[in-house]
Coordinates of C-alpha atoms in Angstrom, one line a residue:
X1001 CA 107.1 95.0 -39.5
X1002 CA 105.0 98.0 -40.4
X1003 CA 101.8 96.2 -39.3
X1004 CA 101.3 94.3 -36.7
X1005 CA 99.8 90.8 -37.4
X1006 CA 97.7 88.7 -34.5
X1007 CA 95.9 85.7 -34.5
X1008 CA 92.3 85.2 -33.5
X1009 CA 90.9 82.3 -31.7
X1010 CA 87.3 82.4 -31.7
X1011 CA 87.6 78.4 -30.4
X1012 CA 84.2 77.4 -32.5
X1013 CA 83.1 73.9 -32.9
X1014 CA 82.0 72.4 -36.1
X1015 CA 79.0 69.8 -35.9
X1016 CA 81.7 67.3 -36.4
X1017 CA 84.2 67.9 -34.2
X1018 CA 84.7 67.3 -30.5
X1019 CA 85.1 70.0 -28.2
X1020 CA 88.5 68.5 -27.2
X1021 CA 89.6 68.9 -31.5
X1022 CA 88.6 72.1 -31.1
X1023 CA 90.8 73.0 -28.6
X1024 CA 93.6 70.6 -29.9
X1025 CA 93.2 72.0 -33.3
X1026 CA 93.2 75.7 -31.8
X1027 CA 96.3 75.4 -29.1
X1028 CA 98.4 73.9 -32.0
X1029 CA 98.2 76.9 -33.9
X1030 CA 98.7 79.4 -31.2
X1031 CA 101.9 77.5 -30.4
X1032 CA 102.3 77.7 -34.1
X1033 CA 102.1 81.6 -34.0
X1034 CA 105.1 82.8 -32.0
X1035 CA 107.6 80.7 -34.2
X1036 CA 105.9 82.1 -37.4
X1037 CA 106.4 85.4 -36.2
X1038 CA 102.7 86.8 -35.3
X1039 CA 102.9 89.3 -32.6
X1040 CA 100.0 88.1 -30.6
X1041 CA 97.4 85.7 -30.0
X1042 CA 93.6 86.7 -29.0
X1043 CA 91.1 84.6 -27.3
X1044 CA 87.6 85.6 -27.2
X1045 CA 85.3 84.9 -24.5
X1046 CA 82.0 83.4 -25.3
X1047 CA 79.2 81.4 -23.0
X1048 CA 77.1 78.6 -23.1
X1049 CA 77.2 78.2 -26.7
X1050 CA 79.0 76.6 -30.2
X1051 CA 80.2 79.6 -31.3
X1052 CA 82.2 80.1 -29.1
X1053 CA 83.9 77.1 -26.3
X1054 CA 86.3 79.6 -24.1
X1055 CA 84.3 81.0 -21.2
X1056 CA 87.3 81.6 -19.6
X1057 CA 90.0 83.2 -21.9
X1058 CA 92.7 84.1 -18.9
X1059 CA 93.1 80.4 -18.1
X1060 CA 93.6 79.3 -21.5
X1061 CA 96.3 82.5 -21.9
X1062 CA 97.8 81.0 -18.6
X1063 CA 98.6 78.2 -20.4
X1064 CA 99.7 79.3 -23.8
X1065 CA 102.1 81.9 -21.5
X1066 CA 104.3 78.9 -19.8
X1067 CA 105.0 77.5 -23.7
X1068 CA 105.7 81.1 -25.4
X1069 CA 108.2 84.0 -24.7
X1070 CA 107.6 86.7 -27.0
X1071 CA 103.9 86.5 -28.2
X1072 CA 101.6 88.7 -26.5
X1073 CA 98.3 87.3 -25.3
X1074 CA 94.9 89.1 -25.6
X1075 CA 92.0 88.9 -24.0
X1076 CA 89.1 89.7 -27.2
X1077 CA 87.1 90.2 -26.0
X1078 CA 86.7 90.4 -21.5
X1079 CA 82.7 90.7 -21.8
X1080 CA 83.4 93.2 -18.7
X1081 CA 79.1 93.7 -17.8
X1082 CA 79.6 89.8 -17.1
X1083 CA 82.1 90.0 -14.1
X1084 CA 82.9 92.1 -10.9
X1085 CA 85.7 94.1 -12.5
X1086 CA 87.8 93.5 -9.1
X1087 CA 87.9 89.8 -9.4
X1088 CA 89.0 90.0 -13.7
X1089 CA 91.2 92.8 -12.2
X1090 CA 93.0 89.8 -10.2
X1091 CA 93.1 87.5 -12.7
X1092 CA 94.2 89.5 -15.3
X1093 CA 97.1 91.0 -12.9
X1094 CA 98.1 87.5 -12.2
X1095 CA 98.1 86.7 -15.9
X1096 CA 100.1 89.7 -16.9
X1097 CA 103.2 88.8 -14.0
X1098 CA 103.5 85.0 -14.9
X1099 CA 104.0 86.1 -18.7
X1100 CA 105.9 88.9 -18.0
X1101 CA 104.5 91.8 -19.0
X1102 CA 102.8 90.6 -22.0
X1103 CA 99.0 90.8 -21.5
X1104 CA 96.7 93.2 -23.9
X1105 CA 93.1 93.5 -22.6
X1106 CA 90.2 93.9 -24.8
X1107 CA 86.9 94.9 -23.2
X1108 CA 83.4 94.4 -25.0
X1109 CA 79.9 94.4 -24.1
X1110 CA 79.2 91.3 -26.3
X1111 CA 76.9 88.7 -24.5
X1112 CA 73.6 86.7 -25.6
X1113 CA 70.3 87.4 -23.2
X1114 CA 70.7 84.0 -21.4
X1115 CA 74.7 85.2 -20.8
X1116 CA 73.2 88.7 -18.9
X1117 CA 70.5 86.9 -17.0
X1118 CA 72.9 83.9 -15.7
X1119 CA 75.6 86.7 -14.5
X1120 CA 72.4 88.9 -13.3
X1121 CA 73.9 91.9 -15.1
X1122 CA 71.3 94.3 -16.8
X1123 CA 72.2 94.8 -20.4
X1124 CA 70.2 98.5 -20.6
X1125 CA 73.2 99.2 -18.0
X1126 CA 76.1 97.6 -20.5
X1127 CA 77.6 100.6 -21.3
X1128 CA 78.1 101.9 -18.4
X1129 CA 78.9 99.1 -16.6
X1130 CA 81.9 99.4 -18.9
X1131 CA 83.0 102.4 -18.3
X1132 CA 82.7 102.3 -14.5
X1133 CA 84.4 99.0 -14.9
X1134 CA 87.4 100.1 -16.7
X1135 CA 87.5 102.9 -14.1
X1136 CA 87.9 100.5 -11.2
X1137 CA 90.1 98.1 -13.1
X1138 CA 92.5 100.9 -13.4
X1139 CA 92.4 101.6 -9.7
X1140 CA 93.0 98.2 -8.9
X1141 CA 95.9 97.9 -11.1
X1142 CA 97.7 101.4 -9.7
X1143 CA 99.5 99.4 -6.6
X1144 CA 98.0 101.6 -4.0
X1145 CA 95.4 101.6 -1.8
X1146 CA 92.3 103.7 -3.2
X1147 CA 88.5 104.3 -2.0
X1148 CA 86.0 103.9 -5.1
X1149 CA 82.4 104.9 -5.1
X1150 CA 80.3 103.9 -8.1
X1151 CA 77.0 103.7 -9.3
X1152 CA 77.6 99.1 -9.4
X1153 CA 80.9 99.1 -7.3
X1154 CA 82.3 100.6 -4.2
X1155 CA 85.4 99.9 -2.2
X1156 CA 87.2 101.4 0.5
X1157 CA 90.6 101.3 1.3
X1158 CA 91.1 98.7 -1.1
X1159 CA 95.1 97.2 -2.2
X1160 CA 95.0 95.0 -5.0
X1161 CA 97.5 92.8 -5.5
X1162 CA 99.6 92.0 -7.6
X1163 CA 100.2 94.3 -9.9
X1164 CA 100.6 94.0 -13.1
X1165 CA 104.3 94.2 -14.6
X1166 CA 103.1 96.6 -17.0
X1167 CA 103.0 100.5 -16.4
X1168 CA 100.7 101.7 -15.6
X1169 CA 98.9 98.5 -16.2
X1170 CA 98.2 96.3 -19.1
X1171 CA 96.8 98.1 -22.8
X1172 CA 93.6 98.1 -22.9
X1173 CA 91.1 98.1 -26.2
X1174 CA 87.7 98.5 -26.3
X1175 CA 85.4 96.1 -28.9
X1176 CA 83.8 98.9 -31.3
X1177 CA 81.6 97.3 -33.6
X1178 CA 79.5 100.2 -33.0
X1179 CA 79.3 103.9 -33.3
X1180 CA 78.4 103.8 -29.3
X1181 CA 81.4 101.8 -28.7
X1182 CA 83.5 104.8 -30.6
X1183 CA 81.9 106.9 -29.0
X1184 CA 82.6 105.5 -25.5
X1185 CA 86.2 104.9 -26.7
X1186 CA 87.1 107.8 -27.7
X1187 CA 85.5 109.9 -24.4
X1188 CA 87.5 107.4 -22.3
X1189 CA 90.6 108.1 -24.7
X1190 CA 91.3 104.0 -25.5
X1191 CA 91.8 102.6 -29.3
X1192 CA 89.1 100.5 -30.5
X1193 CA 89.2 97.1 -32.2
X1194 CA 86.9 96.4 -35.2
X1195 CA 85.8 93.2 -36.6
X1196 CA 85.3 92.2 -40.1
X1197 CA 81.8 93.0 -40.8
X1198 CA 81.8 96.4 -39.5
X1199 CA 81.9 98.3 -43.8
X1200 CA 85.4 99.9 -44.5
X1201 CA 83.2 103.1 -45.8
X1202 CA 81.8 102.6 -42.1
X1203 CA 85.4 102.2 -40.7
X1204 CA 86.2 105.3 -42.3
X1205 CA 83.7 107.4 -41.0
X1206 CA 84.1 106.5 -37.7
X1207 CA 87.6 107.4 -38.0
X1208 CA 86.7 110.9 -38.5
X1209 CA 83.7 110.2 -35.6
X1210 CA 86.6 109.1 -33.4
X1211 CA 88.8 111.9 -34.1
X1212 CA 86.1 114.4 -33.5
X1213 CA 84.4 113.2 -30.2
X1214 CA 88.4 112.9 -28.5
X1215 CA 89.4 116.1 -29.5
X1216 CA 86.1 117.2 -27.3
X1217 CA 87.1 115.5 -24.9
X1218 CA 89.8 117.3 -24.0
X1219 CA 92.7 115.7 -26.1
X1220 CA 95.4 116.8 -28.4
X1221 CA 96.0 116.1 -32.1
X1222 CA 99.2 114.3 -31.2
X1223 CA 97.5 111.8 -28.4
X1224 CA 94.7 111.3 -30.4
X1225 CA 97.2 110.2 -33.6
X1226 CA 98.9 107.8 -31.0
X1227 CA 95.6 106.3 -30.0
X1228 CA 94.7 105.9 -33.8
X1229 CA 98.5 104.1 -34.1
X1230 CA 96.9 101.5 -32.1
X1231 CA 93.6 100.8 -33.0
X1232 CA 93.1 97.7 -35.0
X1233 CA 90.5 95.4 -37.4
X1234 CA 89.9 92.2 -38.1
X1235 CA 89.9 90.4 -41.5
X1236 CA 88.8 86.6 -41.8
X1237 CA 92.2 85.4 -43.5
X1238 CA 93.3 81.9 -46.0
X1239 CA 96.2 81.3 -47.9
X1240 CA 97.0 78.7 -50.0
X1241 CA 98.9 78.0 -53.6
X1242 CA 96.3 78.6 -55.9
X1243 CA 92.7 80.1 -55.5
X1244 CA 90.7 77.2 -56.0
X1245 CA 92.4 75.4 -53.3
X1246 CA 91.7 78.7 -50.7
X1247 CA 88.0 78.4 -51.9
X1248 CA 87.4 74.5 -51.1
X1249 CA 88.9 74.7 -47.9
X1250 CA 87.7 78.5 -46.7
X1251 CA 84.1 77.6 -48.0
X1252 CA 82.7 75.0 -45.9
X1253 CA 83.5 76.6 -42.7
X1254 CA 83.3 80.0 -43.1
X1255 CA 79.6 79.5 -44.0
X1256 CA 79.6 77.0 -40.7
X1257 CA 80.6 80.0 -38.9
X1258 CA 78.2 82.8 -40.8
X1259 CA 75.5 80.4 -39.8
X1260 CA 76.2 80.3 -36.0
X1261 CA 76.6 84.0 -35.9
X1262 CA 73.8 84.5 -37.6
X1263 CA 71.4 82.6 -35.4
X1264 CA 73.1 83.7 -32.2
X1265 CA 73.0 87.3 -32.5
X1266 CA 69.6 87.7 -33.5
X1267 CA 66.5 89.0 -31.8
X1268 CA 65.2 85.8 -30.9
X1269 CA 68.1 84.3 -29.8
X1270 CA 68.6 87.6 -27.7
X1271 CA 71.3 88.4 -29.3
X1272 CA 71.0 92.3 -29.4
X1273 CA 72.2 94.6 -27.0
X1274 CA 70.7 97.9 -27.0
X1275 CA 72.9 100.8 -29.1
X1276 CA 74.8 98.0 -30.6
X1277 CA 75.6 97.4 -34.2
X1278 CA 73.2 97.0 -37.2
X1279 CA 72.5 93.1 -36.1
X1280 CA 71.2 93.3 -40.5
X1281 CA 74.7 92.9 -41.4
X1282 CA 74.8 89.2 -40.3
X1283 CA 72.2 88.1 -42.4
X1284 CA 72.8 84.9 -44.5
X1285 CA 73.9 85.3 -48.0
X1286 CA 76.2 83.1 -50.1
X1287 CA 79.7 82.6 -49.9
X1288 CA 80.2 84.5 -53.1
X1289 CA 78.3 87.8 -51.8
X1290 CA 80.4 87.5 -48.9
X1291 CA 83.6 87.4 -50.7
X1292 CA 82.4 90.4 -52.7
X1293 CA 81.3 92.6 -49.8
X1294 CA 85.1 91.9 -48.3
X1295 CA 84.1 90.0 -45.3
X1296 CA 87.0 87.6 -46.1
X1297 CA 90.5 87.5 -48.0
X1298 CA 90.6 83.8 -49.6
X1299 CA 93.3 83.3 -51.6
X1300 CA 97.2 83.1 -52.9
X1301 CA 99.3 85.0 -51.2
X1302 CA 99.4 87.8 -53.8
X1303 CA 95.5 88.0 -53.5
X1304 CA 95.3 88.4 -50.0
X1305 CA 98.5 91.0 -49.5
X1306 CA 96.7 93.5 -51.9
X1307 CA 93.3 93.1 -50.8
X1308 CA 95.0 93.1 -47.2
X1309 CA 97.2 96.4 -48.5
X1310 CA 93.6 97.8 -49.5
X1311 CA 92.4 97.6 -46.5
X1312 CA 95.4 99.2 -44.7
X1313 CA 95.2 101.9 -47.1
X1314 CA 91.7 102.6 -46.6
X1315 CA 91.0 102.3 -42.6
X1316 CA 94.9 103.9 -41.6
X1317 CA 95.0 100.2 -38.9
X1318 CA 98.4 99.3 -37.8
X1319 CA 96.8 96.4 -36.2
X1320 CA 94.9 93.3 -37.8
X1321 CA 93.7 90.7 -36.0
X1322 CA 93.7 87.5 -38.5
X1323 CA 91.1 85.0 -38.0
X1324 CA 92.0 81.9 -39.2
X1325 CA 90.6 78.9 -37.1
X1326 CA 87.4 78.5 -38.8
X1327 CA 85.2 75.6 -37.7
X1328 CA 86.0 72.5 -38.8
X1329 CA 89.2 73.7 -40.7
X1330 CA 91.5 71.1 -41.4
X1331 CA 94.2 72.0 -39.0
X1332 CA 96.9 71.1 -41.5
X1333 CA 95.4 74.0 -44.0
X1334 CA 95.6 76.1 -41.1
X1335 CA 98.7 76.0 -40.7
X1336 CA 99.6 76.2 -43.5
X1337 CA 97.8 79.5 -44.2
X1338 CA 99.5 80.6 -41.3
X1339 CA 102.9 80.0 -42.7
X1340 CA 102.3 81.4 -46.2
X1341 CA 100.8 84.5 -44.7
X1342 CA 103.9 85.2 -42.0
X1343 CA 106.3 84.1 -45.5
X1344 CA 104.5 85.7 -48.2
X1345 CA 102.2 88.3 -47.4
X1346 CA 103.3 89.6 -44.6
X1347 CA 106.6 91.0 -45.5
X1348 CA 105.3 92.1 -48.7
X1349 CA 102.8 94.5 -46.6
X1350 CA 103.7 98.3 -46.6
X1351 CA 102.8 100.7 -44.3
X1352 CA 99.3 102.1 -44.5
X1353 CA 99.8 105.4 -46.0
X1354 CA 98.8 108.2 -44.0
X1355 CA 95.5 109.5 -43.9
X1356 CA 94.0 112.8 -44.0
X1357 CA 91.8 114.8 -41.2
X1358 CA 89.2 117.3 -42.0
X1359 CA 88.7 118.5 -38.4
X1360 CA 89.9 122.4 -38.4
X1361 CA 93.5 122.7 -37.0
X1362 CA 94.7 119.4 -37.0
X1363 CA 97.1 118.1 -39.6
X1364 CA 96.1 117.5 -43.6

C-alpha cells in the first residue's frame, strides 16, 4: 500500500451512551482494524472530560496488543507536560516489549487548564517541557546508564529498564497543529502529525516552514525527505453505498463531536495553550460549511478516495490517521465504513505525487 492507513480512537461519549458502550463500541473496531488491513490503531489521551474517556492510552494499548499481531499501536497523543517523562518512559518500554516491537509514540502538549493545574505542570513551560522530555525519554530508552541534568528533570547514574524492542527506541511523532509545534519538530528533527482542521493551504506552507527551519538545523535534504516520508494527517472519514446514507449517519455525531471541541478548547474552558493553534477554527458552523471547508470525507467510496487522493496530492502525507468512531455512531455503520474504506478506497489510492521544494539547492 502506497499510503499508510490508521485508525483513530478519540473514545468520546455521546449524551446517550454509557461510558462502558463507548468503550465496547470502540475496542470492537480496533479489533476490527488488523483483519481489515489498517496498519495501526491510535489512542488519544484526554482528562476529566466527554471528549475524550482514555486517560490512560498505554493500558488500553496493553490490552488491544494481547488480541493483535501485526497492527501497530500509537499513543496520539502522550500529553508529555502532564507526566514525569521517566515514569511514561517505563510504561511505554513495557508496552513496546509485550507487543513486540510495535509501539509508535506521539507526543503533544494538548491539555485543558484544570488538566495542567491537577498534574501541577505550568503550561507557559509546555513547550519546553517537551523538548526536555523527549530528551530524557531518549536517554531512558538507550539501555545504558546515563546522568541527565535539566532545567524540570535530573538523574544520575540512572538504568532504565526494559528497553524497548525497537532501535534505538520506539518512533516518535510530535502533535503539530501549530506552526510552534513545526517549528519544535523540525529543530528536534521528528515528523509531525496534523489533524483535520489544521487548512491544507496551511499544511502546505508549513511544509515549506518545515523544510526550511531542519535544513537550519543542521540537516541534509535527504534526512529531511525521509522525515517528510513519515509525517502524517488526519481526515474525519465515512463510507457507505450511497451519499445520503453517509450523510444521516456522519451528521448527527460529527456535530456531537464539533460541539464538544468547541466548548472544551475555548478560553473559558481554558482550553488554549499559549503559541498554539488559531483556537477560531473550532467555531460552530453547520454541517454543510464543514463539509465544504474539507473537515470531513462523507461519502461512497468513490467520493472519499478522490477527495482522500486530493488531499494526498496536495499535503505529499504518506500517513493518514482515519477517524472514524464518532460519538454515538452506530457501531454497525462503523464498521462498516471501515470495511468499505480498507475494500474500496483504499486500494484504489495512488501514491501522492511528489512535491516540489523551493529552498535553494535542494531538489525541484
Amino acid at each position: 500500500m502506497a499510503v499508510d492507513f490508521g485508525v483513530f480512537f478519540l473514545m468520546q461519549r455521546d449524551e446517550q451512551w454509557s461510558e462502558q458502550a463507548v468503550y465496547d463500541s470502540c475496542l470492537e473496531q480496533m479489533l476490527a482494524a488488523e483483519p481489515l488491513g489498517y496498519g495501526s490503531a491510535w489512542i488519544a489521551e484526554h482528562h476529566f472530560n466527554d471528549y475524550g474517556l482514555c486517560p490512560a492510552p498505554p493500558v488500553l494499548a496493553a490490552f488491544l496488543a494481547a488480541r493483535t499481531s501485526r497492527l501497530r499501536l500509537g499513543m496520539g497523543v502522550s500529553l508529555l507536560p502532564l507526566h514525569h517523562p521517566i515514569d511514561l518512559a517505563e510504561q511505554l518500554a513495557v508496552l513496546d516489549v509485550v507487543s513486540g516491537g510495535r509501539l509508535d509514540v506521539g507526543i503533544g502538549r494538548g491539555g485543558t487548564l484544570q488538566d495542567y493545574q491537577t498534574f501541577r505542570s505550568e503550561r507557559a513551560d509546555a513547550r519546553l517541557r517537551i523538548e526536555e522530555g523527549i530528551a530524557l525519554m531518549q536517554r531512558c530508552w538507550s539501555g545504558a546508564p546515563f546522568d541527565f541534568a535539566g532545567q524540570f528533570h535530573a538523574a544520575e547514574q540512572l538504568h532504565v529498564r526494559p528497553r524497548p524492542v525497537q532501535r534505538p527506541h520506539p518512533p516518535l511523532f510530535i502533535a503539530a497543529n501549530s506552526e510552534d509545534s513545526v517549528l519544535s519538530a523540525a529543530r528536534l528533527g521528528l515528523p509531525t502529525l496534523s489533524s483535520f482542521f489544521v487548512p491544507v493551504e496551511e499544511l502546505q506552507r508549513r511544509r515549506q516552514l518545515y523544510r526550511d527551519t531542519a535544513r537550519a538545523a543542521g540537516r541534509s535534504a535527504e534526512e529531511i525527505d525521509a522525515l517528510e516520508r513519515r509525517c502524517g494527517g488526519m481526515r474525519v472519514v465515512h463510507v457507505a453505498p450511497d451519499r445520503d446514507a453517509a450523510l444521516r449517519a456522519s451528521e448527527p455525531p460529527f456535530m456531537s463531536y464539533q460541539r464538544k471541541m468547541s466548548v472544551l478548547r475555548t478560553d473559558a474552558s481554558g482550553g488554549t495553550i499559549p503559541g498554539s493553534f488559531d483556537r477560531s477554527r473550532l467555531r460552530l458552523r453547520t454541517f454543510p460549511e464543514y463539509l465544504a471547508d474539507g473537515w470531513a470525507l462523507i461519502g461512497t467510496p468513490e467520493e472519499v478516495r478522490d477527495g482522500l487522493q486530493q488531499y494526498l496530492d496536495a499535503t505529499g502525507y504518506r500517513r493518514v490517521l482515519l477517524l472514524m468512531a464518532l460519538p454515538g455512531l452506530d457501531t454497525g455503520l462503523a464498521l462498516r465504513s471501515m470495511r468499505l474504506f480498507a475494500e474500496q478506497v483504499a486500494p484504489a489510492i495512488a501514491e501522492p505525487r511528489e512535491l516540489q521544494t523551493t529552498a535553494r539547492g535542494e531538489r525541484p
